[in-house]
Amino acid sequence: MAAEGFSRIALGVEYKGSRYSGWQRQSTGVLTVQETLENALSRVADSPVSLMCAGRTDAGVHACGQVVHFDTKAVRTMKAWTMGANINLPHDISVTWAKEMPAHFHARFKAIARRYRYVIYNDQIRPAHLGQEITWNHRPLDVERMALAAEYLVGTHDFSAFRAGQCQAKSPIKQIHHLRVTRHGKMIVIDIRANAFLHHMVRNIAGVLMTIGAGERPIEWASEVLESRVRRTGGVTAHPFGLYLVQVEYRDEFPLPERYVGPHFLTGFTELEG
C-alpha cells in the first residue's frame, strides 16, 4: 500500500538491454536499467524515487511492455512524468506512458500473466543489423517440429528442468497459457504467455525448441526434458539477445494504457496479433 500523503504512479517502460547488467540495481559501478530509470525519475520528482517492476529481466534481455510503479509526494501531470523521464534517459530506455494508480496496486504482485517473445534470425549468414536484438541461428530450423514440441509444455507443469540453478522462485510449478512458434521470412518468433516464469525459463525453452527444430532431437524430447525435472537434461541456455518482455496483464480493476505488443519491428506481422 502507498503511504498516506503519497501517490502511486505506474509507468510503461521499454528498453534495449544490451549494455545493461539486467533490470535490478546492483553494486556501485554496474549499469542497470533500474538505477538508470530511478535517477531520471528522481530528477523529475526532485526527490529520490524507488521502483518496483513487474518482471526482473537478465543482462542483455529487452523489454517493450515492462510495467513499474513508485510512490511519491511530488505532484506532476502524467505527461510530465513521461516526458520528464525521457529527457533524462539515455537513448535505449523510454517511458511510454504514466498513470496514477490505486494505493493497493503493485506492478509485480498484482500481475496475473506475463508474455515474452523470443526472436530468432534463421539464416546461414549472420545479420549485420539488429545483432544484439535478435538471436542468430545458422542451422535450418523446422518451425513445424518446434511448434509440435511446444505443445507438450502448454498447461500447468513442474518446470524444474527449465529453471536456472540460482532461481529463487518458491515453486517450479507454472502455467503456460500459450506457446506459439511462427516463421516470418528469415525470422522465427517464439511467443509464450504464462502466469509467471522461472529464472531463465524462456531461454531454456527456446534452447530445447531450437535443438528440436534443427533435427538434433526428436519432437518428444520436449516432453522427456519436462518430465525429468532435471535442468541438465535440457541442454544449453539460449542467448539473451532476442528475448523481450512484451506484455504484463492485470485484472480489470487496474486498467492500464494499451499499446502494441512488440518488439516494434514485428508489428507488421498480423498473424502475431492476439
Short mmCIF file of C-alpha atoms in Angstrom, two decimals:
data_model
loop_
_atom_site.label_atom_id
_atom_site.label_comp_id
_atom_site.label_asym_id
_atom_site.label_seq_id
_atom_site.Cartn_x
_atom_site.Cartn_y
_atom_site.Cartn_z
CA MET A 1 0.00 0.00 0.00
CA ALA A 2 1.15 3.53 -0.72
CA ALA A 3 1.75 5.51 2.49
CA GLU A 4 -0.59 8.36 3.41
CA GLY A 5 0.27 11.52 1.53
CA PHE A 6 1.92 9.60 -1.32
CA SER A 7 0.61 8.90 -4.81
CA ARG A 8 1.31 5.59 -6.55
CA ILE A 9 2.36 6.06 -10.17
CA ALA A 10 2.63 3.25 -12.72
CA LEU A 11 4.77 3.55 -15.84
CA GLY A 12 5.11 1.61 -19.06
CA VAL A 13 8.76 1.16 -19.96
CA GLU A 14 10.68 -0.21 -22.92
CA TYR A 15 14.43 -0.72 -23.16
CA LYS A 16 17.21 -2.34 -25.10
CA GLY A 17 19.04 -4.44 -22.53
CA SER A 18 22.27 -4.97 -24.46
CA ARG A 19 24.53 -2.72 -22.39
CA TYR A 20 22.85 -3.27 -19.03
CA SER A 21 23.54 -5.90 -16.37
CA GLY A 22 19.84 -6.65 -16.18
CA TRP A 23 16.97 -4.76 -14.58
CA GLN A 24 17.87 -4.97 -10.89
CA ARG A 25 20.03 -2.35 -9.19
CA GLN A 26 23.37 -3.85 -8.18
CA SER A 27 26.66 -2.78 -6.63
CA THR A 28 28.18 0.60 -7.49
CA GLY A 29 29.67 0.78 -10.94
CA VAL A 30 27.37 -1.82 -12.52
CA LEU A 31 24.99 -0.32 -15.08
CA THR A 32 21.36 -1.46 -14.65
CA VAL A 33 18.02 -0.39 -16.06
CA GLN A 34 16.51 0.15 -12.60
CA GLU A 35 19.19 2.55 -11.39
CA THR A 36 19.22 4.48 -14.66
CA LEU A 37 15.44 4.93 -14.62
CA GLU A 38 15.35 5.77 -10.90
CA ASN A 39 17.94 8.50 -11.43
CA ALA A 40 15.91 10.03 -14.27
CA LEU A 41 12.64 9.97 -12.31
CA SER A 42 14.31 11.38 -9.20
CA ARG A 43 15.23 14.46 -11.22
CA VAL A 44 11.60 14.89 -12.27
CA ALA A 45 10.33 14.36 -8.71
CA ASP A 46 13.13 16.46 -7.18
CA SER A 47 13.41 13.67 -4.58
CA PRO A 48 14.59 10.03 -4.53
CA VAL A 49 12.42 7.53 -6.42
CA SER A 50 12.47 3.76 -5.79
CA LEU A 51 10.93 1.44 -8.39
CA MET A 52 9.19 -1.94 -8.31
CA CYS A 53 8.91 -3.80 -11.62
CA ALA A 54 6.59 -6.50 -12.95
CA GLY A 55 9.41 -8.77 -14.06
CA ARG A 56 13.16 -8.54 -13.48
CA THR A 57 14.99 -9.12 -16.76
CA ASP A 58 18.52 -10.55 -17.06
CA ALA A 59 21.59 -8.95 -18.61
CA GLY A 60 21.09 -8.45 -22.35
CA VAL A 61 17.32 -9.04 -22.23
CA HIS A 62 15.00 -6.39 -23.66
CA ALA A 63 11.51 -5.13 -22.79
CA CYS A 64 8.78 -3.32 -24.65
CA GLY A 65 5.99 -3.96 -22.16
CA GLN A 66 7.62 -3.62 -18.75
CA VAL A 67 5.40 -2.14 -16.00
CA VAL A 68 6.85 -0.42 -12.93
CA HIS A 69 5.46 1.62 -10.05
CA PHE A 70 6.74 4.07 -7.47
CA ASP A 71 5.33 6.18 -4.62
CA THR A 72 5.90 9.91 -4.48
CA LYS A 73 4.76 13.11 -2.80
CA ALA A 74 5.66 15.09 -5.91
CA VAL A 75 2.70 16.48 -7.82
CA ARG A 76 3.22 16.16 -11.59
CA THR A 77 0.97 15.56 -14.58
CA MET A 78 1.21 12.17 -16.25
CA LYS A 79 2.69 13.87 -19.30
CA ALA A 80 5.34 15.46 -17.09
CA TRP A 81 6.34 12.08 -15.65
CA THR A 82 6.59 10.58 -19.14
CA MET A 83 8.34 13.41 -20.96
CA GLY A 84 10.45 14.47 -17.98
CA ALA A 85 11.80 10.96 -17.55
CA ASN A 86 12.59 10.60 -21.24
CA ILE A 87 14.52 13.87 -21.33
CA ASN A 88 16.79 12.48 -18.63
CA LEU A 89 17.10 8.94 -20.01
CA PRO A 90 19.65 7.51 -22.46
CA HIS A 91 18.54 6.53 -25.96
CA ASP A 92 17.99 2.85 -25.09
CA ILE A 93 15.35 3.36 -22.35
CA SER A 94 11.97 5.00 -22.89
CA VAL A 95 8.91 5.63 -20.72
CA THR A 96 5.84 5.06 -22.89
CA TRP A 97 3.04 6.10 -20.52
CA ALA A 98 2.29 7.10 -16.91
CA LYS A 99 -0.87 6.63 -14.85
CA GLU A 100 -1.82 7.26 -11.22
CA MET A 101 -2.99 4.01 -9.64
CA PRO A 102 -4.91 2.94 -6.51
CA ALA A 103 -2.76 2.63 -3.39
CA HIS A 104 -3.05 -1.19 -3.40
CA PHE A 105 -1.75 -1.62 -6.96
CA HIS A 106 1.59 -3.44 -7.20
CA ALA A 107 3.41 -3.90 -10.51
CA ARG A 108 4.76 -7.33 -9.56
CA PHE A 109 2.34 -8.92 -7.10
CA LYS A 110 -0.89 -7.85 -8.83
CA ALA A 111 0.20 -9.15 -12.24
CA ILE A 112 -1.81 -12.18 -13.38
CA ALA A 113 0.12 -13.00 -16.57
CA ARG A 114 3.32 -12.11 -18.37
CA ARG A 115 4.23 -12.57 -22.00
CA TYR A 116 7.61 -12.89 -23.69
CA ARG A 117 8.73 -13.16 -27.29
CA TYR A 118 11.99 -14.76 -28.38
CA VAL A 119 13.09 -13.65 -31.86
CA ILE A 120 15.42 -15.83 -33.94
CA TYR A 121 17.09 -14.83 -37.22
CA ASN A 122 17.40 -18.12 -39.08
CA ASP A 123 19.89 -17.90 -41.93
CA GLN A 124 23.30 -19.32 -42.81
CA ILE A 125 24.81 -15.81 -42.91
CA ARG A 126 24.92 -13.76 -39.73
CA PRO A 127 22.94 -10.49 -39.95
CA ALA A 128 24.65 -7.11 -39.91
CA HIS A 129 21.54 -5.45 -38.47
CA LEU A 130 19.76 -5.99 -35.14
CA GLY A 131 22.77 -8.00 -33.98
CA GLN A 132 22.00 -7.50 -30.27
CA GLU A 133 18.23 -7.54 -30.65
CA ILE A 134 17.74 -10.97 -32.21
CA THR A 135 19.35 -14.39 -31.77
CA TRP A 136 21.11 -15.68 -34.87
CA ASN A 137 20.86 -19.41 -35.57
CA HIS A 138 22.66 -20.59 -38.72
CA ARG A 139 21.12 -24.10 -38.71
CA PRO A 140 17.94 -24.55 -40.79
CA LEU A 141 15.13 -24.76 -38.24
CA ASP A 142 11.89 -26.65 -38.87
CA VAL A 143 9.15 -24.49 -37.35
CA GLU A 144 6.54 -27.26 -37.57
CA ARG A 145 8.69 -29.54 -35.42
CA MET A 146 9.25 -26.71 -32.95
CA ALA A 147 5.52 -25.94 -32.76
CA LEU A 148 4.62 -29.60 -32.16
CA ALA A 149 7.25 -29.85 -29.41
CA ALA A 150 5.92 -26.67 -27.81
CA GLU A 151 2.52 -28.30 -27.31
CA TYR A 152 3.99 -30.61 -24.66
CA LEU A 153 4.82 -27.59 -22.50
CA VAL A 154 1.43 -25.85 -22.55
CA GLY A 155 -0.56 -26.15 -19.33
CA THR A 156 0.36 -26.44 -15.67
CA HIS A 157 3.61 -28.34 -15.06
CA ASP A 158 6.67 -28.61 -12.86
CA PHE A 159 9.25 -26.68 -14.91
CA SER A 160 12.27 -27.61 -12.79
CA ALA A 161 14.10 -28.78 -15.93
CA PHE A 162 13.79 -25.26 -17.37
CA ARG A 163 14.87 -23.19 -14.33
CA ALA A 164 18.30 -21.79 -13.62
CA GLY A 165 20.27 -23.13 -10.67
CA GLN A 166 20.15 -19.72 -8.99
CA CYS A 167 16.37 -19.38 -9.41
CA GLN A 168 14.76 -18.10 -6.18
CA ALA A 169 11.13 -18.92 -7.02
CA LYS A 170 9.32 -20.74 -4.22
CA SER A 171 7.66 -23.21 -6.58
CA PRO A 172 8.67 -24.59 -10.01
CA ILE A 173 5.02 -25.16 -10.93
CA LYS A 174 3.84 -22.63 -13.51
CA GLN A 175 1.00 -22.45 -16.02
CA ILE A 176 1.79 -21.71 -19.66
CA HIS A 177 -1.32 -20.29 -21.34
CA HIS A 178 0.08 -20.32 -24.87
CA LEU A 179 3.35 -21.21 -26.56
CA ARG A 180 3.37 -20.43 -30.30
CA VAL A 181 6.17 -20.80 -32.83
CA THR A 182 5.78 -18.99 -36.17
CA ARG A 183 8.05 -18.13 -39.10
CA HIS A 184 8.12 -14.73 -40.79
CA GLY A 185 10.62 -14.85 -43.64
CA LYS A 186 14.03 -15.29 -42.04
CA MET A 187 12.66 -14.65 -38.55
CA ILE A 188 11.15 -17.19 -36.17
CA VAL A 189 9.15 -15.95 -33.17
CA ILE A 190 8.55 -17.98 -30.02
CA ASP A 191 5.59 -16.31 -28.27
CA ILE A 192 4.93 -17.51 -24.71
CA ARG A 193 2.38 -16.35 -22.13
CA ALA A 194 2.21 -17.71 -18.58
CA ASN A 195 1.03 -16.81 -15.10
CA ALA A 196 4.69 -16.44 -14.06
CA PHE A 197 8.17 -17.51 -15.15
CA LEU A 198 11.19 -19.10 -13.53
CA HIS A 199 14.70 -17.69 -13.93
CA HIS A 200 15.93 -18.49 -17.48
CA MET A 201 12.72 -20.44 -18.19
CA VAL A 202 12.04 -18.84 -21.58
CA ARG A 203 15.66 -19.07 -22.71
CA ASN A 204 15.82 -22.74 -21.71
CA ILE A 205 12.58 -23.48 -23.55
CA ALA A 206 13.96 -21.66 -26.61
CA GLY A 207 17.13 -23.76 -26.42
CA VAL A 208 15.17 -27.01 -26.37
CA LEU A 209 12.89 -25.93 -29.24
CA MET A 210 15.81 -24.82 -31.43
CA THR A 211 17.59 -28.14 -30.82
CA ILE A 212 14.45 -29.99 -31.93
CA GLY A 213 13.95 -27.63 -34.87
CA ALA A 214 17.48 -28.39 -36.06
CA GLY A 215 16.66 -32.10 -36.06
CA GLU A 216 19.17 -32.93 -33.34
CA ARG A 217 16.49 -34.36 -31.06
CA PRO A 218 13.02 -35.87 -31.66
CA ILE A 219 9.87 -33.84 -31.06
CA GLU A 220 9.06 -35.93 -27.98
CA TRP A 221 12.30 -34.81 -26.33
CA ALA A 222 10.50 -31.69 -25.08
CA SER A 223 8.21 -33.93 -23.02
CA GLU A 224 11.14 -36.02 -21.80
CA VAL A 225 13.01 -32.91 -20.59
CA LEU A 226 9.88 -31.61 -18.85
CA GLU A 227 9.19 -34.90 -17.09
CA SER A 228 12.81 -35.33 -15.98
CA ARG A 229 12.61 -32.21 -13.77
CA VAL A 230 16.42 -32.05 -14.07
CA ARG A 231 17.98 -28.94 -15.61
CA ARG A 232 20.99 -30.63 -17.24
CA THR A 233 18.74 -32.75 -19.47
CA GLY A 234 17.60 -29.64 -21.36
CA GLY A 235 20.89 -28.64 -22.99
CA VAL A 236 22.28 -25.15 -23.47
CA THR A 237 20.50 -21.99 -22.30
CA ALA A 238 19.69 -19.84 -25.34
CA HIS A 239 21.32 -16.44 -25.74
CA PRO A 240 19.62 -13.46 -24.02
CA PHE A 241 19.65 -11.41 -27.23
CA GLY A 242 16.29 -11.81 -28.92
CA LEU A 243 14.31 -12.12 -25.69
CA TYR A 244 11.68 -9.45 -24.98
CA LEU A 245 9.23 -8.93 -22.14
CA VAL A 246 6.33 -7.76 -24.28
CA GLN A 247 3.24 -7.64 -22.04
CA VAL A 248 2.12 -7.72 -18.41
CA GLU A 249 -1.55 -8.30 -17.60
CA TYR A 250 -3.64 -7.22 -14.58
CA ARG A 251 -7.25 -7.65 -13.50
CA ASP A 252 -9.89 -5.22 -14.73
CA GLU A 253 -9.69 -3.20 -11.51
CA PHE A 254 -6.28 -1.97 -12.71
CA PRO A 255 -6.86 -0.69 -16.26
CA LEU A 256 -3.63 0.46 -17.90
CA PRO A 257 -3.00 2.22 -21.22
CA GLU A 258 -2.95 -0.22 -24.13
CA ARG A 259 -0.02 -0.35 -26.52
CA TYR A 260 1.06 -2.68 -29.32
CA VAL A 261 2.67 -5.98 -28.42
CA GLY A 262 6.27 -5.57 -29.55
CA PRO A 263 9.06 -5.53 -30.39
CA HIS A 264 8.23 -2.77 -32.84
CA PHE A 265 9.86 -4.47 -35.85
CA LEU A 266 7.30 -7.30 -35.57
CA THR A 267 4.19 -5.11 -35.54
CA GLY A 268 3.61 -5.55 -39.28
CA PHE A 269 3.03 -9.30 -38.91
CA THR A 270 -0.72 -9.51 -38.35
CA GLU A 271 -0.59 -13.27 -37.67
CA LEU A 272 1.20 -12.48 -34.39
CA GLU A 273 -1.73 -10.48 -33.04
CA GLY A 274 -3.78 -11.83 -30.15
#
